mmCIF file of C-alpha atoms and ligand atoms in Angstrom:
data_model
loop_
_atom_site.group_PDB
_atom_site.id
_atom_site.type_symbol
_atom_site.label_atom_id
_atom_site.label_comp_id
_atom_site.label_asym_id
_atom_site.label_seq_id
_atom_site.Cartn_x
_atom_site.Cartn_y
_atom_site.Cartn_z
ATOM 1 C CA UNK A 27 91.867 78.871 118.451
ATOM 2 C CA UNK A 28 91.284 82.332 117.101
ATOM 3 C CA UNK A 29 87.810 83.743 117.575
ATOM 4 C CA UNK A 30 85.545 83.142 114.636
ATOM 5 C CA UNK A 31 83.271 86.032 115.372
ATOM 6 C CA UNK A 32 84.397 89.549 114.568
ATOM 7 C CA UNK A 33 82.705 92.876 115.290
ATOM 8 C CA UNK A 34 80.666 94.809 112.726
ATOM 9 C CA UNK A 35 83.376 97.455 112.668
ATOM 10 C CA UNK A 36 85.992 94.856 111.803
ATOM 11 C CA UNK A 37 83.682 93.343 109.210
ATOM 12 C CA UNK A 38 83.252 96.704 107.461
ATOM 13 C CA UNK A 39 87.014 97.114 107.452
ATOM 14 C CA UNK A 40 87.502 93.622 106.025
ATOM 15 C CA UNK A 41 85.001 94.361 103.250
ATOM 16 C CA UNK A 42 87.206 97.258 102.219
ATOM 17 C CA UNK A 43 90.293 95.081 102.159
ATOM 18 C CA UNK A 44 88.597 92.245 100.356
ATOM 19 C CA UNK A 45 87.953 94.423 97.332
ATOM 20 C CA UNK A 46 91.643 94.623 96.717
ATOM 21 C CA UNK A 47 92.442 91.076 97.612
ATOM 22 C CA UNK A 48 94.217 92.210 100.760
ATOM 23 C CA UNK A 49 92.318 89.828 102.973
ATOM 24 C CA UNK A 50 93.934 86.665 104.323
ATOM 25 C CA UNK A 51 92.288 83.263 104.217
ATOM 26 C CA UNK A 52 91.241 83.257 107.846
ATOM 27 C CA UNK A 53 90.004 86.860 107.733
ATOM 28 C CA UNK A 54 87.968 86.001 104.682
ATOM 29 C CA UNK A 55 86.428 83.133 106.562
ATOM 30 C CA UNK A 56 85.645 85.355 109.534
ATOM 31 C CA UNK A 57 83.998 87.892 107.246
ATOM 32 C CA UNK A 58 81.851 85.277 105.495
ATOM 33 C CA UNK A 59 80.745 83.920 108.830
ATOM 34 C CA UNK A 60 79.924 87.389 110.124
ATOM 35 C CA UNK A 61 77.828 88.169 107.053
ATOM 36 C CA UNK A 62 75.965 84.930 107.581
ATOM 37 C CA UNK A 63 74.923 85.855 111.094
ATOM 38 C CA UNK A 64 74.635 89.667 110.879
ATOM 39 C CA UNK A 65 71.761 91.211 108.922
ATOM 40 C CA UNK A 66 72.983 94.776 109.431
ATOM 41 C CA UNK A 67 76.315 94.052 107.802
ATOM 42 C CA UNK A 68 74.543 92.327 104.919
ATOM 43 C CA UNK A 69 72.604 95.551 104.342
ATOM 44 C CA UNK A 70 75.816 97.537 104.630
ATOM 45 C CA UNK A 71 77.552 95.335 102.092
ATOM 46 C CA UNK A 72 74.778 95.763 99.561
ATOM 47 C CA UNK A 73 74.644 99.523 99.990
ATOM 48 C CA UNK A 74 78.401 99.795 99.877
ATOM 49 C CA UNK A 75 78.483 97.979 96.552
ATOM 50 C CA UNK A 76 75.683 100.150 95.235
ATOM 51 C CA UNK A 77 77.538 103.299 96.281
ATOM 52 C CA UNK A 78 80.696 102.196 94.490
ATOM 53 C CA UNK A 79 78.744 101.419 91.343
ATOM 54 C CA UNK A 80 77.020 104.786 91.359
ATOM 55 C CA UNK A 81 79.554 107.286 92.594
ATOM 56 C CA UNK A 82 80.878 108.010 89.117
ATOM 57 C CA UNK A 83 77.434 109.127 87.977
ATOM 58 C CA UNK A 84 78.117 112.263 89.966
ATOM 59 C CA UNK A 85 80.097 113.404 86.931
ATOM 60 C CA UNK A 86 77.125 113.173 84.582
ATOM 61 C CA UNK A 87 74.928 115.007 87.022
ATOM 62 C CA UNK A 88 77.306 117.788 87.937
ATOM 63 C CA UNK A 89 75.842 120.833 86.240
ATOM 64 C CA UNK A 90 78.130 123.476 87.692
ATOM 65 C CA UNK A 91 79.759 125.857 85.285
ATOM 66 C CA UNK A 92 82.137 128.767 85.342
ATOM 67 C CA UNK A 93 80.807 132.302 85.130
ATOM 68 C CA UNK A 94 81.837 134.631 82.309
ATOM 69 C CA UNK A 95 84.017 136.462 84.849
ATOM 70 C CA UNK A 96 85.781 133.239 85.780
ATOM 71 C CA UNK A 97 86.491 132.563 82.121
ATOM 72 C CA UNK A 98 87.727 136.102 81.552
ATOM 73 C CA UNK A 99 90.026 135.742 84.561
ATOM 74 C CA UNK A 100 91.543 132.596 83.046
ATOM 75 C CA UNK A 101 92.097 134.354 79.721
ATOM 76 C CA UNK A 102 93.748 137.263 81.518
ATOM 77 C CA UNK A 103 96.166 134.838 83.192
ATOM 78 C CA UNK A 104 97.022 133.183 79.905
ATOM 79 C CA UNK A 105 97.942 136.501 78.390
ATOM 80 C CA UNK B 17 96.450 133.839 66.740
ATOM 81 C CA UNK B 18 97.090 133.642 70.466
ATOM 82 C CA UNK B 19 93.877 135.372 71.386
ATOM 83 C CA UNK B 20 91.858 133.058 69.203
ATOM 84 C CA UNK B 21 93.412 129.847 70.440
ATOM 85 C CA UNK B 22 93.148 130.773 74.100
ATOM 86 C CA UNK B 23 89.520 131.820 73.770
ATOM 87 C CA UNK B 24 88.721 128.647 71.895
ATOM 88 C CA UNK B 25 90.304 126.536 74.631
ATOM 89 C CA UNK B 26 88.563 128.267 77.477
ATOM 90 C CA UNK B 27 85.197 128.232 75.748
ATOM 91 C CA UNK B 28 85.410 124.599 74.741
ATOM 92 C CA UNK B 29 86.931 123.012 77.810
ATOM 93 C CA UNK B 30 86.674 125.129 80.947
ATOM 94 C CA UNK B 31 83.182 124.027 82.018
ATOM 95 C CA UNK B 32 83.992 120.411 81.293
ATOM 96 C CA UNK B 33 87.146 120.575 83.405
ATOM 97 C CA UNK B 34 85.340 122.395 86.171
ATOM 98 C CA UNK B 35 82.598 119.781 86.316
ATOM 99 C CA UNK B 36 85.242 117.115 86.629
ATOM 100 C CA UNK B 37 87.133 118.899 89.381
ATOM 101 C CA UNK B 38 84.190 120.020 91.489
ATOM 102 C CA UNK B 39 82.855 116.671 92.751
ATOM 103 C CA UNK B 40 86.427 115.551 93.392
ATOM 104 C CA UNK B 41 87.569 118.444 95.528
ATOM 105 C CA UNK B 42 84.130 119.430 96.869
ATOM 106 C CA UNK B 43 84.920 123.144 96.890
ATOM 107 C CA UNK B 44 84.037 125.485 94.032
ATOM 108 C CA UNK B 45 86.898 127.933 94.629
ATOM 109 C CA UNK B 46 89.446 125.143 94.713
ATOM 110 C CA UNK B 47 87.916 123.651 91.570
ATOM 111 C CA UNK B 48 88.151 127.020 89.770
ATOM 112 C CA UNK B 49 91.782 127.431 90.793
ATOM 113 C CA UNK B 50 92.634 123.954 89.562
ATOM 114 C CA UNK B 51 91.035 124.632 86.192
ATOM 115 C CA UNK B 52 92.958 127.879 85.900
ATOM 116 C CA UNK B 53 96.232 126.179 86.816
ATOM 117 C CA UNK B 54 95.497 123.473 84.280
ATOM 118 C CA UNK B 55 95.165 125.993 81.456
ATOM 119 C CA UNK B 56 98.291 127.816 82.600
ATOM 120 C CA UNK B 57 100.339 124.633 82.702
ATOM 121 C CA UNK B 58 99.044 123.558 79.310
ATOM 122 C CA UNK B 59 99.766 126.969 77.826
ATOM 123 C CA UNK B 60 103.316 126.998 79.136
ATOM 124 C CA UNK B 61 103.951 123.553 77.729
ATOM 125 C CA UNK B 62 102.131 123.897 74.475
ATOM 126 C CA UNK B 63 105.352 123.449 72.517
ATOM 127 C CA UNK B 64 105.831 119.998 74.023
ATOM 128 C CA UNK B 65 102.328 118.935 73.085
ATOM 129 C CA UNK B 66 102.838 116.533 70.227
ATOM 130 C CA UNK B 67 99.252 115.777 69.470
ATOM 131 C CA UNK B 68 99.540 112.081 70.355
ATOM 132 C CA UNK B 69 96.385 112.449 72.364
ATOM 133 C CA UNK B 70 93.600 114.934 71.843
ATOM 134 C CA UNK B 71 93.859 118.390 73.350
ATOM 135 C CA UNK B 72 90.941 117.530 75.555
ATOM 136 C CA UNK B 73 92.567 114.379 76.956
ATOM 137 C CA UNK B 74 95.787 116.263 77.440
ATOM 138 C CA UNK B 75 94.024 118.919 79.512
ATOM 139 C CA UNK B 76 92.284 116.245 81.566
ATOM 140 C CA UNK B 77 95.569 114.502 82.266
ATOM 141 C CA UNK B 78 96.989 117.767 83.566
ATOM 142 C CA UNK B 79 93.895 118.403 85.671
ATOM 143 C CA UNK B 80 94.014 114.921 87.212
ATOM 144 C CA UNK B 81 97.588 115.542 88.295
ATOM 145 C CA UNK B 82 96.603 118.903 89.726
ATOM 146 C CA UNK B 83 93.842 117.253 91.746
ATOM 147 C CA UNK B 84 96.253 114.710 93.218
ATOM 148 C CA UNK B 85 98.691 117.547 93.946
ATOM 149 C CA UNK B 86 95.935 119.327 95.776
ATOM 150 C CA UNK B 87 95.353 116.291 97.981
ATOM 151 C CA UNK B 88 99.056 115.873 98.578
ATOM 152 C CA UNK B 89 99.317 119.448 99.775
ATOM 153 C CA UNK B 90 96.341 118.879 102.055
ATOM 154 C CA UNK B 91 98.144 115.943 103.684
ATOM 155 C CA UNK B 92 101.299 117.972 104.129
ATOM 156 C CA UNK B 93 99.356 120.641 105.960
ATOM 157 C CA UNK B 94 98.376 118.069 108.566
ATOM 158 C CA UNK B 95 101.479 117.673 110.604
ATOM 159 C CA UNK B 96 100.907 115.249 113.439
ATOM 160 C CA UNK B 97 97.559 113.518 113.220
ATOM 161 C CA UNK B 98 94.938 113.102 110.545
ATOM 162 C CA UNK B 99 91.480 114.316 111.343
ATOM 163 C CA UNK B 100 89.209 111.374 110.784
ATOM 164 C CA UNK B 101 91.708 109.023 112.372
ATOM 165 C CA UNK B 102 90.705 109.511 116.005
ATOM 166 C CA UNK B 103 89.996 106.419 118.034
ATOM 167 C CA UNK B 104 86.390 107.240 118.654
ATOM 168 C CA UNK B 105 84.124 106.293 115.797
ATOM 169 C CA UNK B 106 80.575 107.588 116.205
ATOM 170 C CA UNK B 107 79.146 104.969 113.883
ATOM 171 C CA UNK B 108 80.117 102.044 116.110
ATOM 172 C CA UNK B 109 79.603 101.244 119.749
ATOM 173 C CA UNK B 110 82.487 100.385 121.997
ATOM 174 C CA UNK B 111 82.415 96.677 121.200
ATOM 175 C CA UNK B 112 82.376 97.413 117.473
ATOM 176 C CA UNK B 113 78.679 96.843 116.944
ATOM 177 C CA UNK B 114 76.785 99.369 114.779
ATOM 178 C CA UNK B 115 75.615 102.314 116.871
ATOM 179 C CA UNK B 116 71.830 102.191 117.268
ATOM 180 C CA UNK B 117 71.134 105.639 115.846
ATOM 181 C CA UNK B 118 73.048 105.181 112.627
ATOM 182 C CA UNK B 119 72.952 101.450 111.993
ATOM 183 C CA UNK B 120 72.216 100.493 108.373
ATOM 184 C CA UNK B 121 68.551 100.458 107.482
ATOM 185 C CA UNK B 122 66.946 99.083 104.354
ATOM 186 C CA UNK B 123 66.746 101.755 101.658
ATOM 187 C CA UNK B 124 63.841 100.182 99.850
ATOM 188 C CA UNK B 125 65.471 100.558 96.443
ATOM 189 C CA UNK B 126 66.472 98.109 93.776
ATOM 190 C CA UNK B 127 70.216 97.894 94.294
ATOM 191 C CA UNK B 128 70.691 96.731 90.719
ATOM 192 C CA UNK B 129 69.440 99.983 89.313
ATOM 193 C CA UNK B 130 70.972 103.411 89.467
ATOM 194 C CA UNK B 131 69.033 106.377 90.751
ATOM 195 C CA UNK B 132 68.189 108.891 88.063
ATOM 196 C CA UNK B 133 66.864 111.792 90.133
ATOM 197 C CA UNK B 134 69.290 114.658 89.815
ATOM 198 C CA UNK B 135 68.438 115.851 93.323
ATOM 199 C CA UNK B 136 69.954 112.650 94.632
ATOM 200 C CA UNK B 137 73.316 113.544 93.163
ATOM 201 C CA UNK B 138 73.186 116.938 94.799
ATOM 202 C CA UNK B 139 72.682 115.190 98.139
ATOM 203 C CA UNK B 140 75.513 112.793 97.332
ATOM 204 C CA UNK B 141 77.863 115.662 96.525
ATOM 205 C CA UNK B 142 76.910 117.448 99.692
ATOM 206 C CA UNK B 143 77.472 114.322 101.782
ATOM 207 C CA UNK B 144 80.824 113.810 100.140
ATOM 208 C CA UNK B 145 81.851 117.381 100.883
ATOM 209 C CA UNK B 146 81.183 116.744 104.566
ATOM 210 C CA UNK B 147 83.881 114.084 104.722
ATOM 211 C CA UNK B 148 87.150 115.066 106.304
ATOM 212 C CA UNK B 149 89.519 116.200 103.572
ATOM 213 C CA UNK B 150 91.752 113.148 103.908
ATOM 214 C CA UNK B 151 88.820 110.764 103.804
ATOM 215 C CA UNK B 152 87.480 112.520 100.739
ATOM 216 C CA UNK B 153 90.911 112.320 99.104
ATOM 217 C CA UNK B 154 91.291 108.591 99.660
ATOM 218 C CA UNK B 155 87.707 107.857 98.664
ATOM 219 C CA UNK B 156 87.938 109.939 95.479
ATOM 220 C CA UNK B 157 91.256 108.525 94.370
ATOM 221 C CA UNK B 158 90.008 105.010 94.936
ATOM 222 C CA UNK B 159 86.482 105.130 93.549
ATOM 223 C CA UNK B 160 86.425 108.071 91.188
ATOM 224 C CA UNK B 161 89.955 107.895 89.814
ATOM 225 C CA UNK B 162 90.189 104.123 90.072
ATOM 226 C CA UNK B 163 93.664 104.143 91.592
ATOM 227 C CA UNK B 164 95.171 101.189 93.451
ATOM 228 C CA UNK B 165 95.678 101.428 97.200
ATOM 229 C CA UNK B 166 99.465 101.168 96.890
ATOM 230 C CA UNK B 167 99.540 104.070 94.486
ATOM 231 C CA UNK B 168 97.315 106.158 96.750
ATOM 232 C CA UNK B 169 99.493 105.481 99.799
ATOM 233 C CA UNK B 170 102.560 106.457 97.811
ATOM 234 C CA UNK B 171 101.042 109.661 96.434
ATOM 235 C CA UNK B 172 99.739 110.766 99.807
ATOM 236 C CA UNK B 173 102.630 109.355 101.770
ATOM 237 C CA UNK B 174 100.401 107.508 104.224
ATOM 238 C CA UNK B 175 100.706 104.002 105.636
ATOM 239 C CA UNK B 176 98.431 101.190 104.457
ATOM 240 C CA UNK B 177 96.782 101.045 107.871
ATOM 241 C CA UNK B 178 95.982 104.771 107.718
ATOM 242 C CA UNK B 179 94.626 104.215 104.239
ATOM 243 C CA UNK B 180 92.255 101.441 105.291
ATOM 244 C CA UNK B 181 90.916 103.388 108.239
ATOM 245 C CA UNK B 182 90.357 106.521 106.142
ATOM 246 C CA UNK B 183 88.625 104.644 103.322
ATOM 247 C CA UNK B 184 86.480 102.583 105.630
ATOM 248 C CA UNK B 185 85.369 105.638 107.604
ATOM 249 C CA UNK B 186 84.626 107.610 104.456
ATOM 250 C CA UNK B 187 82.303 104.855 103.275
ATOM 251 C CA UNK B 188 80.533 104.402 106.600
ATOM 252 C CA UNK B 189 79.976 108.145 106.942
ATOM 253 C CA UNK B 190 78.838 108.627 103.365
ATOM 254 C CA UNK B 191 76.375 105.780 103.681
ATOM 255 C CA UNK B 192 74.905 107.188 106.884
ATOM 256 C CA UNK B 193 74.623 110.693 105.398
ATOM 257 C CA UNK B 194 72.812 109.419 102.295
ATOM 258 C CA UNK B 195 70.470 107.379 104.399
ATOM 259 C CA UNK B 196 69.600 110.305 106.612
ATOM 260 C CA UNK B 197 69.193 112.856 103.839
ATOM 261 C CA UNK B 198 67.683 110.813 101.068
ATOM 262 C CA UNK B 199 66.634 107.246 101.674
ATOM 263 C CA UNK B 200 65.106 107.189 105.131
ATOM 264 C CA UNK B 201 63.986 110.719 105.802
HETATM 265 ZN ZN1 ZN C 315 77.745 93.070 111.654
#
């Protein structure tokens, strides 16, 4: 019988694969079991989901802009 | 005519394009270059622009391709091994258990709500820029561009197993960096 318990490292890897449906039946079972018994990985899973939901907000908050010189340089190139 | 159009383009779209490129490539000089190349490519091909999509969307499409090109070139520069692929993983102990120092801690936030503080996003950008280039590439293409893993592997010419390791490590490292610099100071 294959071992039911997997390491935290494996579990984090499986979480990645699960998102894309690349996780087999048995692996899925191993991951569910691991999450049941491991509080740290439950925290990781929650934070991972939160990160994915929020990463795109970086766009709204990015306030960088080009200097007048940068813009002039682009116009020069277009000429 | 030319002068007017070019100035109008640069004034209307350059900052917007730059703000899109910057968090994706995590380097302001690279982001500037990509914006410049985008305008050049658009300008050269202006005759083929049929107006089926807006000028703005057209420019963004070009920029997105330039960003992926940039990643592809980065991969090609790495000849034998990818940094960020080494066997040792500082976030896990030998048996694969979370390393004590960096194991996940509660953040004490409501995970259903986004964070509004703009300082947080500066920290997030900084943490992202600390990822190895390949990790950043895979992470960005997946979560910011919404590409499928197969497509990413094809574009970057990497194997699925490389892809999974890179993505997984990017996430573990980003999480730890955010925790250290924002959530649990
Ligand atoms: Zn665990």
